[in-house]
C-alpha positions as a LaTeX table, in Angstrom:
\begin{tabular}{lrrr}
\hline
Residue & $x$ (\AA) & $y$ (\AA) & $z$ (\AA) \\
\hline
Arg1 & 120.75 & 156.24 & 109.87 \\
Ser2 & 120.74 & 152.85 & 110.62 \\
Phe3 & 121.21 & 150.10 & 108.36 \\
Pro4 & 119.73 & 146.45 & 108.54 \\
Lys5 & 122.27 & 143.96 & 109.66 \\
Ser6 & 120.82 & 140.86 & 108.98 \\
Cys7 & 117.46 & 139.40 & 107.41 \\
Lys8 & 115.44 & 139.73 & 111.06 \\
Asp9 & 116.04 & 143.66 & 110.75 \\
Ile10 & 114.21 & 144.16 & 107.62 \\
Lys11 & 111.04 & 145.92 & 107.47 \\
Ile12 & 108.91 & 145.58 & 104.09 \\
Asp13 & 105.75 & 147.11 & 103.65 \\
Asp14 & 102.36 & 144.67 & 102.42 \\
Thr15 & 102.89 & 146.82 & 98.89 \\
Met16 & 106.63 & 145.87 & 98.38 \\
Lys17 & 106.82 & 143.66 & 95.27 \\
Phe18 & 109.85 & 141.08 & 94.80 \\
Val19 & 111.63 & 143.25 & 92.17 \\
Gly20 & 111.21 & 146.08 & 94.44 \\
Leu21 & 112.68 & 144.33 & 97.49 \\
Phe22 & 115.93 & 143.94 & 95.27 \\
Ser23 & 116.31 & 147.58 & 94.88 \\
Phe24 & 115.86 & 148.75 & 98.32 \\
Leu25 & 118.55 & 145.96 & 99.80 \\
Ala26 & 120.92 & 147.53 & 97.15 \\
Ile27 & 120.48 & 151.10 & 98.27 \\
His28 & 120.67 & 150.06 & 101.72 \\
Ser29 & 123.92 & 148.03 & 101.32 \\
Ser30 & 126.62 & 148.30 & 103.82 \\
Asn31 & 129.86 & 146.96 & 104.86 \\
Ala32 & 127.83 & 145.28 & 107.97 \\
Phe33 & 125.65 & 143.94 & 105.31 \\
Ser34 & 126.99 & 143.35 & 101.76 \\
Phe35 & 124.92 & 143.27 & 98.92 \\
Ser36 & 125.53 & 139.65 & 98.07 \\
Ser37 & 123.89 & 138.72 & 101.45 \\
Asn38 & 120.97 & 141.21 & 100.72 \\
Val39 & 120.54 & 139.13 & 97.34 \\
Asn40 & 120.73 & 135.68 & 99.13 \\
Cys41 & 118.59 & 137.36 & 101.66 \\
Ala42 & 115.78 & 138.56 & 99.18 \\
Arg43 & 115.61 & 135.38 & 97.30 \\
Lys44 & 114.78 & 133.49 & 100.81 \\
Phe45 & 112.54 & 136.27 & 101.81 \\
Ser46 & 110.63 & 136.39 & 98.42 \\
Trp47 & 110.19 & 133.10 & 98.19 \\
Ser48 & 108.95 & 132.29 & 101.51 \\
Arg49 & 106.34 & 135.59 & 101.51 \\
Tyr50 & 104.88 & 134.44 & 97.93 \\
Gly51 & 103.83 & 132.01 & 96.16 \\
Thr52 & 101.52 & 131.17 & 92.72 \\
Leu53 & 98.52 & 128.93 & 93.36 \\
Asp54 & 96.80 & 127.95 & 89.87 \\
Gly55 & 99.07 & 130.54 & 87.97 \\
Lys56 & 98.11 & 132.99 & 90.19 \\
Thr57 & 100.64 & 135.10 & 92.63 \\
Ile58 & 99.23 & 134.40 & 96.44 \\
Glu59 & 101.20 & 135.77 & 99.34 \\
Gly60 & 102.20 & 133.34 & 102.43 \\
Glu61 & 102.13 & 129.76 & 102.64 \\
Phe62 & 99.23 & 127.36 & 101.37 \\
Thr63 & 97.89 & 126.09 & 104.63 \\
Pro64 & 95.08 & 123.44 & 104.68 \\
Val65 & 92.61 & 123.75 & 107.62 \\
Asn66 & 90.66 & 121.78 & 109.56 \\
Asp67 & 91.03 & 117.84 & 108.64 \\
Arg68 & 92.39 & 118.57 & 104.83 \\
Val69 & 95.58 & 117.20 & 103.89 \\
Leu70 & 97.82 & 119.31 & 100.97 \\
Ile71 & 99.97 & 116.41 & 99.21 \\
Lys72 & 102.07 & 116.82 & 96.56 \\
Leu73 & 101.72 & 114.30 & 93.52 \\
Asp74 & 104.46 & 111.61 & 92.65 \\
Ser75 & 106.03 & 112.97 & 89.78 \\
Lys76 & 106.73 & 109.57 & 88.51 \\
Ala77 & 103.24 & 108.77 & 88.17 \\
Gln78 & 103.73 & 111.45 & 84.93 \\
Glu79 & 106.22 & 109.17 & 82.97 \\
Thr80 & 106.04 & 106.31 & 81.29 \\
Glu81 & 107.59 & 102.80 & 81.96 \\
Gly82 & 110.14 & 104.00 & 79.67 \\
Gly83 & 110.81 & 107.31 & 80.99 \\
Leu84 & 108.85 & 109.35 & 78.36 \\
Ile85 & 106.73 & 112.51 & 79.91 \\
Leu86 & 103.05 & 112.24 & 79.50 \\
Thr87 & 101.12 & 115.53 & 78.15 \\
Ser88 & 98.48 & 116.52 & 79.99 \\
Lys89 & 95.79 & 115.34 & 77.52 \\
Val90 & 97.20 & 111.64 & 78.47 \\
Lys91 & 97.82 & 111.98 & 81.92 \\
Val92 & 96.37 & 109.68 & 84.32 \\
Lys93 & 95.47 & 111.27 & 87.94 \\
Ser94 & 98.07 & 109.45 & 90.47 \\
Asn95 & 96.56 & 108.77 & 93.79 \\
Glu96 & 99.73 & 108.92 & 95.30 \\
Gly97 & 102.04 & 111.54 & 96.87 \\
Val98 & 104.15 & 113.20 & 99.78 \\
Val99 & 102.45 & 115.18 & 102.05 \\
Val100 & 103.66 & 118.66 & 102.10 \\
Ala101 & 101.23 & 120.70 & 104.67 \\
Thr102 & 98.32 & 119.36 & 106.93 \\
Gly103 & 95.43 & 121.20 & 109.15 \\
Pro104 & 95.40 & 120.96 & 112.85 \\
Gly105 & 92.68 & 118.27 & 112.85 \\
Lys106 & 89.02 & 118.31 & 112.93 \\
Ile107 & 86.85 & 119.28 & 116.28 \\
Asn108 & 83.73 & 117.37 & 117.05 \\
Gln109 & 80.86 & 120.26 & 117.15 \\
Glu110 & 78.83 & 118.56 & 119.75 \\
Thr111 & 82.08 & 117.20 & 122.06 \\
Gly112 & 84.82 & 119.73 & 121.32 \\
Phe113 & 87.15 & 117.06 & 121.29 \\
Glu114 & 89.48 & 117.74 & 118.72 \\
Phe115 & 90.83 & 114.49 & 116.34 \\
Asp116 & 94.50 & 114.49 & 115.49 \\
Met117 & 95.97 & 114.33 & 112.29 \\
Pro118 & 97.19 & 110.62 & 111.24 \\
Val119 & 100.16 & 111.72 & 109.03 \\
Ser120 & 102.74 & 114.82 & 109.03 \\
Pro121 & 104.69 & 116.67 & 106.30 \\
Gly122 & 107.40 & 114.61 & 104.89 \\
Glu123 & 105.32 & 110.92 & 104.57 \\
Lys124 & 104.12 & 109.65 & 101.41 \\
Val125 & 100.50 & 108.40 & 101.40 \\
Val126 & 98.53 & 106.23 & 98.95 \\
Tyr127 & 94.89 & 107.76 & 98.57 \\
Gly128 & 91.58 & 106.62 & 97.26 \\
Lys129 & 90.97 & 107.69 & 93.73 \\
Tyr130 & 88.07 & 110.29 & 92.61 \\
Val131 & 88.58 & 112.27 & 96.02 \\
Gly132 & 89.94 & 115.81 & 96.58 \\
Met133 & 90.37 & 118.78 & 94.56 \\
Gln134 & 93.60 & 119.21 & 92.50 \\
Val135 & 95.63 & 121.91 & 92.39 \\
Asn136 & 98.99 & 123.50 & 91.01 \\
Tyr137 & 100.95 & 125.19 & 94.00 \\
Asn138 & 104.29 & 126.84 & 93.18 \\
Gly139 & 104.48 & 125.33 & 89.46 \\
Asp140 & 103.78 & 121.46 & 90.98 \\
Glu141 & 100.86 & 119.52 & 90.65 \\
His142 & 99.04 & 119.07 & 94.09 \\
Val143 & 95.80 & 117.72 & 95.59 \\
Leu144 & 93.86 & 118.53 & 98.78 \\
Ile145 & 91.76 & 115.85 & 100.47 \\
Gln146 & 90.77 & 114.74 & 103.90 \\
Asp147 & 92.63 & 112.63 & 106.34 \\
Ser148 & 89.85 & 109.99 & 106.02 \\
Asp149 & 90.53 & 109.44 & 102.23 \\
Ile150 & 94.42 & 108.17 & 103.08 \\
Leu151 & 94.61 & 104.63 & 102.85 \\
Val152 & 98.20 & 103.69 & 103.71 \\
Lys153 & 101.11 & 106.06 & 104.66 \\
Tyr154 & 104.93 & 104.93 & 104.34 \\
Leu155 & 108.54 & 106.41 & 104.58 \\
Gly156 & 111.26 & 105.34 & 102.46 \\
Glu157 & 111.44 & 105.08 & 99.01 \\
Lys158 & 109.36 & 101.94 & 98.04 \\
Leu159 & 105.79 & 101.24 & 99.53 \\
Asn160 & 106.13 & 97.36 & 100.91 \\
Leu161 & 104.51 & 95.40 & 103.86 \\
Asp162 & 107.73 & 96.59 & 106.10 \\
Thr163 & 107.15 & 100.17 & 105.40 \\
Ala164 & 103.32 & 100.09 & 105.63 \\
Glu165 & 101.46 & 101.69 & 107.95 \\
Met166 & 97.57 & 101.39 & 108.65 \\
Leu167 & 95.56 & 104.73 & 109.66 \\
Arg168 & 92.49 & 104.94 & 112.14 \\
Asp169 & 90.27 & 101.85 & 111.44 \\
Asn170 & 91.78 & 100.91 & 107.99 \\
Val171 & 92.27 & 97.45 & 107.54 \\
Leu172 & 94.93 & 95.77 & 105.00 \\
Val173 & 93.57 & 92.72 & 103.15 \\
Lys174 & 95.44 & 90.26 & 100.88 \\
Ile175 & 92.29 & 89.22 & 98.68 \\
Glu176 & 91.30 & 85.87 & 97.64 \\
Lys177 & 91.39 & 84.93 & 94.28 \\
Lys178 & 89.72 & 82.19 & 92.58 \\
Asp179 & 89.91 & 80.88 & 89.09 \\
Glu180 & 86.30 & 80.33 & 88.61 \\
Val181 & 83.21 & 81.55 & 90.49 \\
Glu182 & 79.92 & 80.09 & 90.85 \\
Ser183 & 76.69 & 81.68 & 89.52 \\
Ala184 & 73.49 & 82.02 & 91.59 \\
Gly185 & 72.45 & 79.01 & 89.16 \\
Gly186 & 75.06 & 76.94 & 90.43 \\
Ile187 & 76.78 & 76.88 & 86.90 \\
Leu188 & 80.57 & 77.74 & 86.91 \\
Leu189 & 81.55 & 80.84 & 84.94 \\
Ala190 & 85.28 & 81.89 & 83.85 \\
Lys191 & 86.27 & 85.10 & 85.40 \\
Thr192 & 85.96 & 86.96 & 81.96 \\
Ser193 & 82.49 & 85.47 & 81.93 \\
Ala194 & 81.51 & 87.05 & 85.29 \\
Gly195 & 83.06 & 90.15 & 84.53 \\
Lys196 & 85.86 & 89.65 & 87.08 \\
Pro197 & 83.90 & 90.15 & 90.25 \\
Lys198 & 86.17 & 92.06 & 92.88 \\
Pro199 & 86.86 & 89.42 & 95.77 \\
Thr200 & 85.25 & 90.14 & 99.09 \\
Ile201 & 87.15 & 87.60 & 100.97 \\
Gly202 & 90.48 & 87.82 & 102.39 \\
Glu203 & 93.41 & 87.42 & 104.94 \\
Val204 & 94.21 & 90.48 & 107.59 \\
Val205 & 97.61 & 91.59 & 106.87 \\
Lys206 & 97.87 & 94.82 & 109.09 \\
Val207 & 95.30 & 96.66 & 111.08 \\
Gly208 & 95.59 & 100.30 & 112.15 \\
Pro209 & 95.20 & 101.40 & 115.76 \\
Gly210 & 91.36 & 102.03 & 115.52 \\
Arg211 & 89.05 & 104.99 & 115.21 \\
Tyr212 & 88.07 & 107.45 & 117.75 \\
Ala213 & 84.51 & 108.13 & 119.15 \\
Met214 & 82.93 & 111.41 & 119.67 \\
Asn215 & 84.10 & 111.63 & 123.12 \\
Gly216 & 87.31 & 111.18 & 122.15 \\
Lys217 & 87.72 & 107.45 & 123.33 \\
Leu218 & 89.81 & 105.41 & 121.01 \\
Met219 & 87.98 & 102.46 & 120.10 \\
Glu220 & 89.96 & 99.24 & 119.62 \\
Met221 & 89.61 & 97.01 & 116.51 \\
Asp222 & 87.49 & 93.81 & 116.41 \\
Val223 & 90.36 & 92.05 & 113.66 \\
Glu224 & 94.21 & 91.22 & 113.42 \\
Ser225 & 96.49 & 90.16 & 111.40 \\
Gly226 & 96.11 & 86.65 & 110.09 \\
Asp227 & 92.03 & 86.94 & 110.32 \\
Met228 & 90.03 & 85.93 & 107.42 \\
Ile229 & 87.38 & 88.11 & 106.95 \\
Arg230 & 84.17 & 88.80 & 104.40 \\
Phe231 & 83.11 & 92.08 & 103.87 \\
Arg232 & 81.09 & 94.01 & 101.77 \\
Asp233 & 80.36 & 93.94 & 98.13 \\
Phe234 & 81.94 & 97.13 & 96.45 \\
Ser235 & 83.78 & 98.34 & 99.71 \\
Gly236 & 87.57 & 98.77 & 99.88 \\
Asn237 & 90.05 & 99.86 & 97.76 \\
Thr238 & 92.43 & 98.59 & 95.77 \\
Val239 & 96.32 & 99.04 & 96.61 \\
Glu240 & 99.20 & 97.36 & 94.83 \\
Ile241 & 102.16 & 96.41 & 96.73 \\
Asp242 & 105.16 & 94.31 & 95.85 \\
Gly243 & 103.44 & 93.67 & 92.59 \\
Glu244 & 100.27 & 92.12 & 94.95 \\
Glu245 & 96.81 & 93.46 & 95.09 \\
Tyr246 & 95.59 & 94.06 & 98.01 \\
Ser247 & 92.22 & 95.67 & 99.73 \\
Val248 & 92.07 & 98.35 & 102.29 \\
Val249 & 88.50 & 98.28 & 104.06 \\
Arg250 & 87.23 & 100.01 & 106.87 \\
Met251 & 86.50 & 98.08 & 110.39 \\
Asn252 & 82.65 & 98.79 & 109.67 \\
Glu253 & 82.58 & 97.41 & 106.11 \\
Ile254 & 83.73 & 93.82 & 107.74 \\
Leu255 & 80.95 & 91.63 & 108.40 \\
Ala256 & 82.44 & 88.33 & 109.46 \\
Lys257 & 85.56 & 86.95 & 110.67 \\
Phe258 & 86.68 & 83.07 & 110.42 \\
\hline
\end{tabular}
């Protein structure tokens, strides 16, 4: 009878479980393929074959489809500045993490054009708040979002202006702040009295490559770094970079430049 000489030679029935695999390999150990090698093989085989999703065992990898992105949440966001681990009752949802897996990209139903994915596994991203679905995958908190929910991506340990990269038609804006704002009647109000209105004027710092049209043509951006812009009220998402507040807006939310 022939014995397995490597992990590639192992044929296992779909009903065989993790413990059963160890027993199988122990019985079929040979001089050419030692028991210790079998154990290592079993661990590798089992971890790649089985996982957990929200506490339930699943078979195979948890793979996004279409334009979905699976992101592992930043564990540092679950700690206070003093290093204390927050309990589930007081945790604040993190909107930063590392890309674990992506779908192949969205396909336009009318033209058949397949849009490529703007992020790859291993890249770190910041995405909009209150988007996606949070899941616990293999014991860690993850979130499933659309690629359009991603505001900025970067590589390295820290997000800064050098590492930040804009996606699609996203524009990074250094928002303009004023100590006082004027009411409709011309009366100067303190920021606290006005409820700290969100600024809608700022300077363009970084610009994405543009968005694809339905036919797959890349539409060029109408603004560039250094432009001052005015964008729609209540639009944009705030991102903190190097201790400063920036806003990420889409090209169609920009009203004018000067």
